[in-house]
Amino acid sequence: MNSAASWPEPETVQERVLGIQRKLHKWASDDRERRFSDLHNLVCDPATLLVAWQRVRANRGSRSAGVDGQNAYYVEQVLGVERFLGELREELRSGSFRPAPVKERQIPKRGGKRRRLGIATVRDRVVQAALKLVLEPIFEADFQPCSYGFRPGRRAQDAVAEVRHFAGRSYEWIVEADIEACFDRLDQAALLGGVRERVSDRRVLALVKAFLKAGILAEHGGFEATVTGTPQGGILSPLLANIALAALDEHFARAWEAMGPSEWERRKRRRRGEATYRLVRYADDFVVLVYGRRGQAEALVAEIRAVLAPLGLTLSGEKTRVVHIDEGIAFLGWRIQRHRGRNGRRYVYTYPAKQSLQAVTAKVKAITRAGHNETLGQLLYRLNPVLRGWCSYFRGGVSGRTFSYLRAYTWRRVVCWLHRKHPKANWGWLLRRYLLRWWPTDGETVLFDPGAVQIVYYRYRGAKIATPWEQGRLHRDPAQQLERLQTLIGR
């Protein structure tokens, strides 16, 4: 590729970068031993940097500034996008680029704990996005189908559907596991070793290492060196974590293949008293489904610890346990449990977990507790995306009753908000003004109705889910290509 090429038109860069990714993915798929030696020019290519900027700009986090105080709006209005990308490209080509420390932010988690996030500068985010555009098609050729987190074309519903699929076929014992502080404790030497298995370009390896070693500017103002892990919240961090955790995926993939190439072979194994088991992983959350006895499932915990030890990782003691499917597990916000149906047969059901329902009702409560000086339309403008997004995520399970409860809860909260906003109004006035047919409405703005969401059960798509870079998947309308690309390359 001509590294001195001029800046292309924004309308053409999407297809150009997608063509590069298709070639990289095909070469990596055709030769599993190939190491790529000339990737730096692709990272510095104007089309790659422009698509990376578009991705960073489209993300809601572009409004947040890093340690340099600059956000995407500042780049557009003060520096100019072409000048900003031109200077960044020259730094990359000359080797003078150095990432800045990330700005620390602590966000609360369940149980009173806090998660550490790192906010990188805009320029660092663009370079990370460019690296991801180039590296992701290569490593996707090697990733196992049991991994679903932060991968193009895959989603959390696929992981839940696979758990339900195998649990409904007598994989009744489940190792419910969680890696403790995965992004913070990941061994950087092991991570870079995983990258080197496919990449031999020293300049790209140096960039990845520089981001790992950039450090953190803590909330109290002090600088902390990053000797382990990759800052959670970075664009490149999920891909790097998947590269490292591929060792766990490959361990269980080899075990699955050793159990037999067919279900008949695995049945013979079970008749001998041996267990069969399968891993389902989403980022650092995973479960192992076991067709066998409880003791055989418990033995896998020690095996998992041994696989994770070279990566510098350990299992969380309080979140790792062996349970039966009749007890149920919480996985990715879902409750997965086997119950007896009306016909007397037992089925595995997936429905929103209690904690997930509590989280969305807490958001509804927080939104409707304040803002009495705004109009009902403004309140609904803030409330509707929360309800719509939550229901869209859980519409693939047995969620009808939960949606009905959320509908009643939200209606009550909004009506109470109206009473506080208009303390002297009676029911007749509220009905005529805001509650047309008893449903909160302000002009053309209507409260989203969770009870009206159609339940469409999410089906298990099997082990093979096509990547966006495979041939024959790009012949569609250009507008659809742009929308699809923004989703699939990691938005």
Tab-separated table of C-alpha atoms in Angstrom:
chain	number	residue	atom	x	y	z
A	1	MET	CA	0.000	0.000	0.000
A	2	ASN	CA	1.192	3.512	-0.742
A	3	SER	CA	1.859	5.028	2.675
A	4	ALA	CA	2.178	8.494	1.111
A	5	ALA	CA	-1.365	8.446	-0.275
A	6	SER	CA	-3.439	11.585	0.100
A	7	TRP	CA	-6.485	11.826	2.311
A	8	PRO	CA	-9.384	9.981	0.646
A	9	GLU	CA	-12.969	11.133	0.496
A	10	PRO	CA	-15.023	10.156	3.581
A	11	GLU	CA	-17.577	8.433	1.339
A	12	THR	CA	-14.990	5.928	0.033
A	13	VAL	CA	-12.959	5.079	3.131
A	14	GLN	CA	-15.444	2.596	4.582
A	15	GLU	CA	-15.301	0.286	1.586
A	16	ARG	CA	-11.530	0.683	1.264
A	17	VAL	CA	-10.869	-0.298	4.883
A	18	LEU	CA	-13.347	-3.151	4.639
A	19	GLY	CA	-11.456	-4.444	1.608
A	20	ILE	CA	-8.198	-4.365	3.579
A	21	GLN	CA	-9.824	-6.242	6.436
A	22	ARG	CA	-11.213	-8.883	4.100
A	23	LYS	CA	-7.761	-9.571	2.698
A	24	LEU	CA	-6.142	-9.774	6.135
A	25	HIS	CA	-8.834	-12.137	7.379
A	26	LYS	CA	-8.546	-14.385	4.330
A	27	TRP	CA	-4.751	-14.597	4.573
A	28	ALA	CA	-4.955	-15.385	8.285
A	29	SER	CA	-7.652	-18.024	7.707
A	30	ASP	CA	-5.809	-19.700	4.836
A	31	ASP	CA	-2.518	-19.953	6.745
A	32	ARG	CA	-2.902	-20.531	10.475
A	33	GLU	CA	0.864	-20.232	10.995
A	34	ARG	CA	1.354	-16.991	9.119
A	35	ARG	CA	2.903	-14.021	10.940
A	36	PHE	CA	2.201	-10.588	9.480
A	37	SER	CA	5.248	-8.412	9.064
A	38	ASP	CA	4.049	-5.195	7.370
A	39	LEU	CA	1.038	-3.891	9.283
A	40	HIS	CA	2.350	-0.516	10.401
A	41	ASN	CA	1.734	1.023	6.987
A	42	LEU	CA	-1.886	-0.111	7.228
A	43	VAL	CA	-2.239	1.503	10.640
A	44	CYS	CA	-0.839	4.764	9.252
A	45	ASP	CA	-2.903	4.623	6.072
A	46	PRO	CA	-5.153	7.709	5.711
A	47	ALA	CA	-8.243	5.564	5.153
A	48	THR	CA	-7.608	3.589	8.330
A	49	LEU	CA	-7.059	6.710	10.422
A	50	LEU	CA	-10.144	8.391	8.971
A	51	VAL	CA	-12.370	5.372	9.713
A	52	ALA	CA	-10.823	5.194	13.196
A	53	TRP	CA	-11.671	8.868	13.745
A	54	GLN	CA	-15.239	8.305	12.560
A	55	ARG	CA	-15.596	5.474	15.013
A	56	VAL	CA	-14.221	7.507	17.911
A	57	ARG	CA	-16.380	10.494	16.992
A	58	ALA	CA	-19.550	8.409	16.759
A	59	ASN	CA	-19.022	7.010	20.244
A	60	ARG	CA	-20.750	8.793	23.104
A	61	GLY	CA	-17.456	8.780	24.995
A	62	SER	CA	-16.035	11.301	22.512
A	63	ARG	CA	-17.464	14.017	24.746
A	64	SER	CA	-15.044	12.986	27.520
A	65	ALA	CA	-11.565	14.464	27.523
A	66	GLY	CA	-8.358	12.717	28.516
A	67	VAL	CA	-5.443	14.136	30.482
A	68	ASP	CA	-4.812	16.746	27.752
A	69	GLY	CA	-8.304	18.245	28.183
A	70	GLN	CA	-9.236	17.777	24.518
A	71	ASN	CA	-12.374	16.038	23.301
A	72	ALA	CA	-13.702	15.301	19.814
A	73	TYR	CA	-15.603	18.596	19.659
A	74	TYR	CA	-12.364	20.498	20.349
A	75	VAL	CA	-10.639	18.605	17.532
A	76	GLU	CA	-13.407	19.479	15.082
A	77	GLN	CA	-13.872	23.119	16.023
A	78	VAL	CA	-10.336	24.215	16.953
A	79	LEU	CA	-7.719	21.898	15.469
A	80	GLY	CA	-9.546	20.671	12.388
A	81	VAL	CA	-9.930	16.963	11.640
A	82	GLU	CA	-7.590	16.840	8.640
A	83	ARG	CA	-4.832	18.719	10.447
A	84	PHE	CA	-5.299	16.567	13.565
A	85	LEU	CA	-5.099	13.298	11.630
A	86	GLY	CA	-2.227	14.574	9.470
A	87	GLU	CA	-0.085	15.394	12.506
A	88	LEU	CA	-0.985	12.112	14.148
A	89	ARG	CA	-0.039	10.207	11.006
A	90	GLU	CA	3.348	11.925	10.802
A	91	GLU	CA	4.056	11.028	14.428
A	92	LEU	CA	3.216	7.400	13.726
A	93	ARG	CA	5.333	7.240	10.592
A	94	SER	CA	8.335	8.918	12.226
A	95	GLY	CA	8.119	6.777	15.356
A	96	SER	CA	7.737	9.779	17.666
A	97	PHE	CA	4.215	8.903	18.812
A	98	ARG	CA	3.937	8.275	22.553
A	99	PRO	CA	0.586	7.557	24.241
A	100	ALA	CA	-0.368	9.693	27.224
A	101	PRO	CA	-1.447	8.217	30.566
A	102	VAL	CA	-5.125	7.417	30.877
A	103	LYS	CA	-7.320	9.382	33.259
A	104	GLU	CA	-8.752	7.219	36.014
A	105	ARG	CA	-12.452	7.085	36.808
A	106	GLN	CA	-14.008	4.858	39.459
A	107	ILE	CA	-17.547	3.650	38.804
A	108	PRO	CA	-19.656	1.722	41.360
A	109	LYS	CA	-20.394	-1.993	41.019
A	110	ARG	CA	-22.838	-4.286	42.757
A	111	GLY	CA	-21.832	-5.180	46.294
A	112	GLY	CA	-20.260	-1.815	47.050
A	113	LYS	CA	-17.139	-2.405	44.977
A	114	ARG	CA	-15.851	-0.034	42.322
A	115	ARG	CA	-14.592	-0.668	38.809
A	116	ARG	CA	-11.581	1.206	37.501
A	117	LEU	CA	-11.926	2.766	34.050
A	118	GLY	CA	-9.280	4.577	32.051
A	119	ILE	CA	-10.131	7.523	29.793
A	120	ALA	CA	-7.538	7.903	27.040
A	121	THR	CA	-6.894	11.074	25.059
A	122	VAL	CA	-8.663	11.469	21.724
A	123	ARG	CA	-5.438	10.999	19.755
A	124	ASP	CA	-4.682	7.783	21.620
A	125	ARG	CA	-8.221	6.544	21.019
A	126	VAL	CA	-7.836	7.097	17.280
A	127	VAL	CA	-4.567	5.133	17.188
A	128	GLN	CA	-6.091	2.328	19.255
A	129	ALA	CA	-9.068	2.208	16.897
A	130	ALA	CA	-6.694	2.044	13.906
A	131	LEU	CA	-4.774	-0.809	15.523
A	132	LYS	CA	-8.017	-2.635	16.188
A	133	LEU	CA	-9.152	-2.228	12.581
A	134	VAL	CA	-5.957	-3.920	11.412
A	135	LEU	CA	-5.436	-6.561	14.107
A	136	GLU	CA	-8.996	-7.753	14.681
A	137	PRO	CA	-9.509	-9.487	11.279
A	138	ILE	CA	-6.267	-11.401	11.809
A	139	PHE	CA	-7.011	-12.732	15.274
A	140	GLU	CA	-10.668	-13.413	14.503
A	141	ALA	CA	-9.435	-16.204	12.249
A	142	ASP	CA	-8.014	-17.952	15.327
A	143	PHE	CA	-10.650	-17.276	17.995
A	144	GLN	CA	-12.801	-20.208	19.057
A	145	PRO	CA	-16.594	-20.186	18.538
A	146	CYS	CA	-17.214	-20.548	22.303
A	147	SER	CA	-16.126	-16.912	22.837
A	148	TYR	CA	-18.742	-14.198	22.324
A	149	GLY	CA	-17.643	-11.033	24.119
A	150	PHE	CA	-16.625	-7.942	22.111
A	151	ARG	CA	-16.434	-9.795	18.816
A	152	PRO	CA	-18.027	-8.635	15.546
A	153	GLY	CA	-21.297	-10.309	14.648
A	154	ARG	CA	-21.620	-11.881	18.110
A	155	ARG	CA	-23.625	-10.772	21.091
A	156	ALA	CA	-24.472	-11.719	24.643
A	157	GLN	CA	-27.711	-13.367	23.505
A	158	ASP	CA	-25.645	-15.920	21.552
A	159	ALA	CA	-23.771	-16.931	24.703
A	160	VAL	CA	-27.024	-17.250	26.674
A	161	ALA	CA	-28.609	-19.267	23.851
A	162	GLU	CA	-25.679	-21.703	23.839
A	163	VAL	CA	-25.931	-22.202	27.604
A	164	ARG	CA	-29.650	-22.884	27.245
A	165	HIS	CA	-29.036	-25.236	24.313
A	166	PHE	CA	-26.602	-27.496	26.178
A	167	ALA	CA	-28.332	-27.236	29.553
A	168	GLY	CA	-31.482	-28.533	27.870
A	169	ARG	CA	-29.502	-31.557	26.660
A	170	SER	CA	-28.511	-32.887	30.071
A	171	TYR	CA	-25.463	-30.681	30.663
A	172	GLU	CA	-26.889	-30.136	34.122
A	173	TRP	CA	-23.888	-29.237	36.276
A	174	ILE	CA	-22.499	-25.787	35.672
A	175	VAL	CA	-19.228	-24.227	36.769
A	176	GLU	CA	-20.193	-20.566	37.156
A	177	ALA	CA	-16.923	-18.621	37.129
A	178	ASP	CA	-15.587	-15.081	37.030
A	179	ILE	CA	-12.004	-13.941	36.559
A	180	GLU	CA	-10.958	-11.589	39.320
A	181	ALA	CA	-9.844	-8.151	38.071
A	182	CYS	CA	-9.060	-9.559	34.625
A	183	PHE	CA	-8.231	-6.243	32.934
A	184	ASP	CA	-6.069	-5.106	35.871
A	185	ARG	CA	-4.032	-8.269	36.545
A	186	LEU	CA	-3.463	-9.693	33.086
A	187	ASP	CA	0.216	-10.514	32.597
A	188	GLN	CA	1.518	-8.188	29.911
A	189	ALA	CA	4.349	-10.515	28.864
A	190	ALA	CA	1.882	-13.334	28.209
A	191	LEU	CA	-0.390	-10.921	26.357
A	192	LEU	CA	2.387	-9.646	24.094
A	193	GLY	CA	3.424	-13.243	23.507
A	194	GLY	CA	-0.066	-13.955	22.196
A	195	VAL	CA	0.145	-10.951	19.852
A	196	ARG	CA	3.576	-12.065	18.576
A	197	GLU	CA	2.155	-15.407	17.481
A	198	ARG	CA	0.489	-13.574	14.597
A	199	VAL	CA	2.343	-10.254	14.321
A	200	SER	CA	6.041	-9.832	13.649
A	201	ASP	CA	5.955	-6.120	12.775
A	202	ARG	CA	8.098	-4.549	15.487
A	203	ARG	CA	6.527	-1.119	15.085
A	204	VAL	CA	3.038	-2.487	15.704
A	205	LEU	CA	4.267	-4.530	18.666
A	206	ALA	CA	5.942	-1.419	20.051
A	207	LEU	CA	2.672	0.516	19.764
A	208	VAL	CA	0.739	-2.196	21.615
A	209	LYS	CA	3.394	-2.315	24.332
A	210	ALA	CA	3.420	1.472	24.624
A	211	PHE	CA	-0.319	1.517	25.303
A	212	LEU	CA	0.073	-1.201	27.935
A	213	LYS	CA	2.852	0.766	29.651
A	214	ALA	CA	1.287	4.241	29.336
A	215	GLY	CA	0.329	4.439	33.006
A	216	ILE	CA	-2.640	5.883	34.873
A	217	LEU	CA	-3.244	9.358	36.230
A	218	ALA	CA	-5.204	8.500	39.385
A	219	GLU	CA	-8.178	10.486	40.613
A	220	HIS	CA	-6.117	11.784	43.530
A	221	GLY	CA	-3.599	13.205	41.057
A	222	GLY	CA	-0.723	10.744	41.376
A	223	PHE	CA	0.820	8.762	38.530
A	224	GLU	CA	0.689	4.960	38.642
A	225	ALA	CA	2.757	2.758	36.370
A	226	THR	CA	0.910	-0.109	34.671
A	227	VAL	CA	3.073	-3.197	35.099
A	228	THR	CA	0.126	-5.569	34.635
A	229	GLY	CA	-3.157	-5.488	32.796
A	230	THR	CA	-4.634	-3.229	30.178
A	231	PRO	CA	-6.757	-0.226	31.218
A	232	GLN	CA	-10.441	-1.178	31.135
A	233	GLY	CA	-12.377	1.203	28.942
A	234	GLY	CA	-9.780	1.444	26.175
A	235	ILE	CA	-10.804	0.662	22.600
A	236	LEU	CA	-8.044	-1.908	22.203
A	237	SER	CA	-8.447	-3.524	25.640
A	238	PRO	CA	-11.273	-6.004	24.810
A	239	LEU	CA	-9.388	-7.336	21.787
A	240	LEU	CA	-6.183	-7.754	23.813
A	241	ALA	CA	-8.099	-9.513	26.592
A	242	ASN	CA	-9.622	-11.908	24.048
A	243	ILE	CA	-6.156	-12.625	22.635
A	244	ALA	CA	-4.896	-13.545	26.087
A	245	LEU	CA	-7.975	-15.527	27.127
A	246	ALA	CA	-7.850	-17.465	23.865
A	247	ALA	CA	-5.587	-19.844	25.816
A	248	LEU	CA	-8.600	-20.823	27.947
A	249	ASP	CA	-10.814	-21.192	24.874
A	250	GLU	CA	-8.267	-23.362	23.084
A	251	HIS	CA	-7.788	-25.583	26.142
A	252	PHE	CA	-11.488	-26.433	26.268
A	253	ALA	CA	-11.743	-26.658	22.480
A	254	ARG	CA	-9.021	-29.314	22.463
A	255	ALA	CA	-10.812	-31.153	25.267
A	256	TRP	CA	-14.086	-31.024	23.315
A	257	GLU	CA	-12.406	-32.452	20.213
A	258	ALA	CA	-10.785	-35.196	22.304
A	259	MET	CA	-14.230	-36.259	23.544
A	260	GLY	CA	-15.131	-37.281	20.008
A	261	PRO	CA	-16.029	-35.734	16.667
A	262	SER	CA	-19.714	-36.648	17.006
A	263	GLU	CA	-22.445	-36.875	19.609
A	264	TRP	CA	-22.351	-40.673	19.279
A	265	GLU	CA	-18.699	-40.702	20.379
A	266	ARG	CA	-19.509	-38.486	23.335
A	267	ARG	CA	-22.362	-40.790	24.361
A	268	LYS	CA	-19.937	-43.719	24.429
A	269	ARG	CA	-17.670	-41.668	26.662
A	270	ARG	CA	-20.535	-40.905	29.065
A	271	ARG	CA	-21.549	-44.590	29.208
A	272	ARG	CA	-18.025	-45.305	30.480
A	273	GLY	CA	-18.675	-42.890	33.343
A	274	GLU	CA	-16.590	-40.043	31.916
A	275	ALA	CA	-17.860	-36.478	31.673
A	276	THR	CA	-18.279	-34.254	28.648
A	277	TYR	CA	-18.146	-30.510	29.071
A	278	ARG	CA	-18.157	-27.275	27.096
A	279	LEU	CA	-17.007	-23.703	27.756
A	280	VAL	CA	-19.107	-20.627	26.994
A	281	ARG	CA	-17.284	-17.333	27.553
A	282	TYR	CA	-18.212	-13.683	27.289
A	283	ALA	CA	-15.127	-11.539	28.030
A	284	ASP	CA	-14.078	-12.403	31.600
A	285	ASP	CA	-17.422	-14.033	32.508
A	286	PHE	CA	-17.748	-17.687	31.584
A	287	VAL	CA	-19.467	-20.936	32.458
A	288	VAL	CA	-18.536	-24.568	31.868
A	289	LEU	CA	-21.468	-26.914	31.275
A	290	VAL	CA	-20.863	-30.502	32.379
A	291	TYR	CA	-22.684	-33.680	31.408
A	292	GLY	CA	-21.671	-35.857	34.340
A	293	ARG	CA	-21.493	-35.720	38.124
A	294	ARG	CA	-20.930	-32.868	40.525
A	295	GLY	CA	-17.475	-34.134	41.476
A	296	GLN	CA	-16.386	-34.083	37.842
A	297	ALA	CA	-17.570	-30.478	37.555
A	298	GLU	CA	-15.712	-29.481	40.725
A	299	ALA	CA	-12.512	-31.019	39.356
A	300	LEU	CA	-12.666	-28.614	36.428
A	301	VAL	CA	-12.242	-25.615	38.750
A	302	ALA	CA	-8.666	-26.624	39.544
A	303	GLU	CA	-8.051	-27.241	35.842
A	304	ILE	CA	-9.268	-23.744	35.004
A	305	ARG	CA	-7.034	-22.219	37.658
A	306	ALA	CA	-4.033	-24.004	36.152
A	307	VAL	CA	-4.812	-22.632	32.673
A	308	LEU	CA	-5.248	-19.072	33.951
A	309	ALA	CA	-2.123	-19.050	36.172
A	310	PRO	CA	0.402	-18.388	33.326
A	311	LEU	CA	-1.733	-15.376	32.349
A	312	GLY	CA	-1.414	-13.927	35.842
A	313	LEU	CA	-5.127	-14.430	36.483
A	314	THR	CA	-7.123	-16.117	39.244
A	315	LEU	CA	-10.753	-17.032	39.719
A	316	SER	CA	-12.917	-14.964	42.032
A	317	GLY	CA	-13.604	-17.055	45.119
A	318	GLU	CA	-16.959	-15.489	45.863
A	319	LYS	CA	-18.269	-15.696	42.279
A	320	THR	CA	-16.989	-19.160	41.351
A	321	ARG	CA	-19.244	-22.084	42.251
A	322	VAL	CA	-20.696	-25.319	40.936
A	323	VAL	CA	-24.487	-25.363	40.696
A	324	HIS	CA	-27.188	-27.549	39.187
A	325	ILE	CA	-29.340	-26.181	36.386
A	326	ASP	CA	-32.417	-26.719	38.577
A	327	GLU	CA	-30.941	-24.160	41.029
A	328	GLY	CA	-30.313	-21.738	38.186
A	329	ILE	CA	-27.469	-19.385	37.365
A	330	ALA	CA	-27.149	-15.680	36.656
A	331	PHE	CA	-25.232	-15.044	33.443
A	332	LEU	CA	-24.901	-11.746	31.562
A	333	GLY	CA	-27.957	-10.287	33.285
A	334	TRP	CA	-30.123	-13.344	32.590
A	335	ARG	CA	-31.498	-16.003	34.918
A	336	ILE	CA	-31.097	-19.463	33.374
A	337	GLN	CA	-32.971	-22.186	35.216
A	338	ARG	CA	-34.846	-25.404	34.550
A	339	HIS	CA	-38.506	-25.637	35.579
A	340	ARG	CA	-41.289	-28.104	35.046
A	341	GLY	CA	-43.696	-27.004	32.340
A	342	ARG	CA	-47.467	-27.332	32.204
A	343	ASN	CA	-47.207	-30.672	30.426
A	344	GLY	CA	-45.048	-32.098	33.204
A	345	ARG	CA	-41.818	-32.016	31.218
A	346	ARG	CA	-38.821	-29.989	32.343
A	347	TYR	CA	-37.540	-27.092	30.240
A	348	VAL	CA	-34.673	-24.633	30.568
A	349	TYR	CA	-35.964	-21.055	30.684
A	350	THR	CA	-34.107	-17.781	30.274
A	351	TYR	CA	-35.573	-14.611	31.755
A	352	PRO	CA	-34.270	-11.320	33.195
A	353	ALA	CA	-32.407	-11.760	36.463
A	354	LYS	CA	-33.713	-10.033	39.559
A	355	GLN	CA	-30.592	-7.851	39.717
A	356	SER	CA	-31.164	-6.673	36.144
A	357	LEU	CA	-34.746	-5.703	36.912
A	358	GLN	CA	-33.607	-3.864	40.020
A	359	ALA	CA	-31.010	-1.989	37.969
A	360	VAL	CA	-33.505	-0.698	35.387
A	361	THR	CA	-36.138	0.213	38.011
A	362	ALA	CA	-33.428	2.116	39.902
A	363	LYS	CA	-32.712	4.115	36.725
A	364	VAL	CA	-36.416	4.821	36.223
A	365	LYS	CA	-36.691	5.925	39.831
A	366	ALA	CA	-33.657	8.216	39.574
A	367	ILE	CA	-35.005	9.868	36.405
A	368	THR	CA	-38.475	10.426	37.863
A	369	ARG	CA	-37.300	11.751	41.229
A	370	ALA	CA	-36.034	15.027	39.816
A	371	GLY	CA	-36.600	17.381	36.899
A	372	HIS	CA	-39.930	18.819	38.005
A	373	ASN	CA	-39.135	22.051	36.164
A	374	GLU	CA	-38.986	20.252	32.813
A	375	THR	CA	-41.917	19.219	30.665
A	376	LEU	CA	-43.330	15.716	30.511
A	377	GLY	CA	-41.943	15.406	26.995
A	378	GLN	CA	-38.429	16.113	28.277
A	379	LEU	CA	-38.862	13.508	31.003
A	380	LEU	CA	-40.038	10.917	28.488
A	381	TYR	CA	-37.121	11.823	26.206
A	382	ARG	CA	-34.751	10.709	28.967
A	383	LEU	CA	-36.838	7.750	30.087
A	384	ASN	CA	-37.695	6.085	26.779
A	385	PRO	CA	-34.149	5.110	25.693
A	386	VAL	CA	-33.566	3.369	29.026
A	387	LEU	CA	-36.746	1.308	28.713
A	388	ARG	CA	-36.332	0.623	24.995
A	389	GLY	CA	-32.727	-0.559	25.322
A	390	TRP	CA	-33.434	-2.784	28.326
A	391	CYS	CA	-36.459	-4.426	26.714
A	392	SER	CA	-34.595	-4.903	23.431
A	393	TYR	CA	-31.881	-6.843	25.268
A	394	PHE	CA	-34.303	-9.118	27.137
A	395	ARG	CA	-36.998	-9.610	24.496
A	396	GLY	CA	-35.396	-12.901	23.426
A	397	GLY	CA	-36.365	-14.747	26.607
A	398	VAL	CA	-39.366	-15.534	28.778
A	399	SER	CA	-39.787	-11.874	29.716
A	400	GLY	CA	-43.517	-11.163	29.346
A	401	ARG	CA	-44.297	-10.976	33.069
A	402	THR	CA	-41.196	-8.922	33.759
A	403	PHE	CA	-42.117	-6.453	31.021
A	404	SER	CA	-45.641	-6.172	32.447
A	405	TYR	CA	-44.235	-5.409	35.889
A	406	LEU	CA	-41.869	-2.814	34.439
A	407	ARG	CA	-44.784	-1.251	32.568
A	408	ALA	CA	-46.821	-0.881	35.763
A	409	TYR	CA	-43.843	0.379	37.756
A	410	THR	CA	-42.904	3.007	35.162
A	411	TRP	CA	-46.518	4.186	34.808
A	412	ARG	CA	-46.772	4.651	38.557
A	413	ARG	CA	-43.476	6.552	38.752
A	414	VAL	CA	-44.457	8.917	35.915
A	415	VAL	CA	-47.911	9.577	37.381
A	416	CYS	CA	-46.357	10.332	40.769
A	417	TRP	CA	-43.970	12.705	39.007
A	418	LEU	CA	-46.961	14.479	37.425
A	419	HIS	CA	-48.660	14.807	40.809
A	420	ARG	CA	-45.536	16.398	42.279
A	421	LYS	CA	-45.214	18.726	39.297
A	422	HIS	CA	-48.882	19.769	39.480
A	423	PRO	CA	-49.807	19.398	43.178
A	424	LYS	CA	-53.130	21.245	42.786
A	425	ALA	CA	-54.329	19.368	39.721
A	426	ASN	CA	-57.065	16.751	40.024
A	427	TRP	CA	-57.352	13.466	38.170
A	428	GLY	CA	-59.713	14.857	35.563
A	429	TRP	CA	-57.247	17.577	34.515
A	430	LEU	CA	-54.315	15.137	34.431
A	431	LEU	CA	-56.307	12.704	32.309
A	432	ARG	CA	-57.253	15.375	29.808
A	433	ARG	CA	-53.788	16.966	29.705
A	434	TYR	CA	-51.269	14.122	30.043
A	435	LEU	CA	-52.953	10.703	30.374
A	436	LEU	CA	-54.704	10.051	27.096
A	437	ARG	CA	-56.259	6.599	27.477
A	438	TRP	CA	-54.451	6.469	30.840
A	439	TRP	CA	-51.027	6.403	29.166
A	440	PRO	CA	-48.535	9.303	29.679
A	441	THR	CA	-48.391	11.411	26.511
A	442	ASP	CA	-47.088	14.899	25.750
A	443	GLY	CA	-47.964	15.936	22.213
A	444	GLU	CA	-46.271	13.455	19.903
A	445	THR	CA	-44.030	12.087	22.648
A	446	VAL	CA	-45.434	8.922	24.225
A	447	LEU	CA	-44.011	6.885	27.105
A	448	PHE	CA	-42.428	3.691	25.818
A	449	ASP	CA	-44.611	0.719	26.746
A	450	PRO	CA	-42.601	-2.345	27.887
A	451	GLY	CA	-45.767	-4.410	27.971
A	452	ALA	CA	-46.241	-3.935	24.215
A	453	VAL	CA	-42.808	-5.368	23.338
A	454	GLN	CA	-43.176	-8.511	21.265
A	455	ILE	CA	-41.294	-11.510	22.645
A	456	VAL	CA	-39.170	-13.142	19.943
A	457	TYR	CA	-37.224	-16.072	21.347
A	458	TYR	CA	-33.544	-15.939	20.457
A	459	ARG	CA	-32.410	-19.147	18.786
A	460	TYR	CA	-29.030	-20.802	19.125
A	461	ARG	CA	-27.023	-20.044	16.009
A	462	GLY	CA	-24.554	-22.876	16.412
A	463	ALA	CA	-20.800	-22.895	16.511
A	464	LYS	CA	-20.288	-21.129	13.192
A	465	ILE	CA	-21.220	-17.448	13.079
A	466	ALA	CA	-19.945	-15.692	9.966
A	467	THR	CA	-17.566	-12.776	10.325
A	468	PRO	CA	-18.216	-9.463	8.523
A	469	TRP	CA	-15.137	-9.983	6.362
A	470	GLU	CA	-16.140	-13.159	4.604
A	471	GLN	CA	-16.746	-13.007	0.872
A	472	GLY	CA	-20.260	-12.556	-0.427
A	473	ARG	CA	-21.620	-10.544	2.512
A	474	LEU	CA	-20.932	-7.040	1.238
A	475	HIS	CA	-23.241	-6.754	-1.772
A	476	ARG	CA	-25.852	-4.484	-0.255
A	477	ASP	CA	-26.968	-0.895	-0.425
A	478	PRO	CA	-24.094	1.566	0.368
A	479	ALA	CA	-26.113	3.180	3.158
A	480	GLN	CA	-26.628	-0.248	4.730
A	481	GLN	CA	-22.923	-0.961	4.321
A	482	LEU	CA	-22.026	2.172	6.261
A	483	GLU	CA	-24.476	1.394	9.071
A	484	ARG	CA	-23.386	-2.235	9.224
A	485	LEU	CA	-19.702	-1.347	9.222
A	486	GLN	CA	-20.090	1.072	12.105
A	487	THR	CA	-21.647	-1.747	14.123
A	488	LEU	CA	-19.353	-4.573	13.151
A	489	ILE	CA	-15.937	-2.981	13.433
A	490	GLY	CA	-16.474	-2.399	17.097
A	491	ARG	CA	-18.748	0.546	17.692
